[in-house]
Amino acid sequence: MSESSDWQTWAALSLVAITLLTFVIRGHRKKNSGCNHCGPENDC
């Protein structure tokens, strides 16, 4: 792999990681949305 494409590899891996993290967070929030006593201070 050449030096010029090294930043592209890191950028692509970062994008994949951010996308995966976004899906995990959204799934976790959706799962807990049915809990009525949940608030910012309560971790259901």
PDB file of C-alpha atoms in Angstrom:
ATOM      1  CA  MET A   1       0.000   0.000   0.000  1.00  0.00           C
ATOM      2  CA  SER A   2       1.341   3.394  -0.903  1.00  0.00           C
ATOM      3  CA  GLU A   3       1.679   6.289   1.529  1.00  0.00           C
ATOM      4  CA  SER A   4      -0.852   8.411  -0.356  1.00  0.00           C
ATOM      5  CA  SER A   5      -3.669   5.897   0.160  1.00  0.00           C
ATOM      6  CA  ASP A   6      -2.923   5.364   3.859  1.00  0.00           C
ATOM      7  CA  TRP A   7      -5.129   8.269   4.950  1.00  0.00           C
ATOM      8  CA  GLN A   8      -7.939   6.917   2.783  1.00  0.00           C
ATOM      9  CA  THR A   9      -7.765   3.577   4.569  1.00  0.00           C
ATOM     10  CA  TRP A  10      -7.982   5.261   7.978  1.00  0.00           C
ATOM     11  CA  ALA A  11     -10.811   7.507   6.758  1.00  0.00           C
ATOM     12  CA  ALA A  12     -12.799   4.532   5.473  1.00  0.00           C
ATOM     13  CA  LEU A  13     -12.276   2.545   8.686  1.00  0.00           C
ATOM     14  CA  SER A  14     -13.296   5.553  10.761  1.00  0.00           C
ATOM     15  CA  LEU A  15     -16.440   6.011   8.693  1.00  0.00           C
ATOM     16  CA  VAL A  16     -17.376   2.352   9.153  1.00  0.00           C
ATOM     17  CA  ALA A  17     -16.774   2.592  12.910  1.00  0.00           C
ATOM     18  CA  ILE A  18     -18.872   5.758  13.236  1.00  0.00           C
ATOM     19  CA  THR A  19     -21.693   4.218  11.206  1.00  0.00           C
ATOM     20  CA  LEU A  20     -21.659   1.041  13.302  1.00  0.00           C
ATOM     21  CA  LEU A  21     -21.644   3.052  16.524  1.00  0.00           C
ATOM     22  CA  THR A  22     -24.603   5.104  15.272  1.00  0.00           C
ATOM     23  CA  PHE A  23     -26.639   1.973  14.559  1.00  0.00           C
ATOM     24  CA  VAL A  24     -25.819   0.512  17.984  1.00  0.00           C
ATOM     25  CA  ILE A  25     -26.830   3.726  19.777  1.00  0.00           C
ATOM     26  CA  ARG A  26     -30.065   4.039  17.797  1.00  0.00           C
ATOM     27  CA  GLY A  27     -30.956   0.404  18.458  1.00  0.00           C
ATOM     28  CA  HIS A  28     -30.285   0.816  22.175  1.00  0.00           C
ATOM     29  CA  ARG A  29     -32.431   3.962  22.361  1.00  0.00           C
ATOM     30  CA  LYS A  30     -35.276   2.338  20.436  1.00  0.00           C
ATOM     31  CA  LYS A  31     -35.183  -0.703  22.732  1.00  0.00           C
ATOM     32  CA  ASN A  32     -35.480   1.501  25.822  1.00  0.00           C
ATOM     33  CA  SER A  33     -38.102   3.877  24.408  1.00  0.00           C
ATOM     34  CA  GLY A  34     -40.988   1.866  25.930  1.00  0.00           C
ATOM     35  CA  CYS A  35     -39.768   2.551  29.458  1.00  0.00           C
ATOM     36  CA  ASN A  36     -41.900   5.330  30.991  1.00  0.00           C
ATOM     37  CA  HIS A  37     -39.693   6.117  33.995  1.00  0.00           C
ATOM     38  CA  CYS A  38     -36.573   6.618  31.931  1.00  0.00           C
ATOM     39  CA  GLY A  39     -34.913   9.992  31.971  1.00  0.00           C
ATOM     40  CA  PRO A  40     -31.447  11.427  31.522  1.00  0.00           C
ATOM     41  CA  GLU A  41     -30.600  10.548  35.128  1.00  0.00           C
ATOM     42  CA  ASN A  42     -32.114   7.035  35.037  1.00  0.00           C
ATOM     43  CA  ASP A  43     -30.287   4.323  33.145  1.00  0.00           C
ATOM     44  CA  CYS A  44     -32.834   1.683  32.224  1.00  0.00           C
TER      45      CYS A  44
END
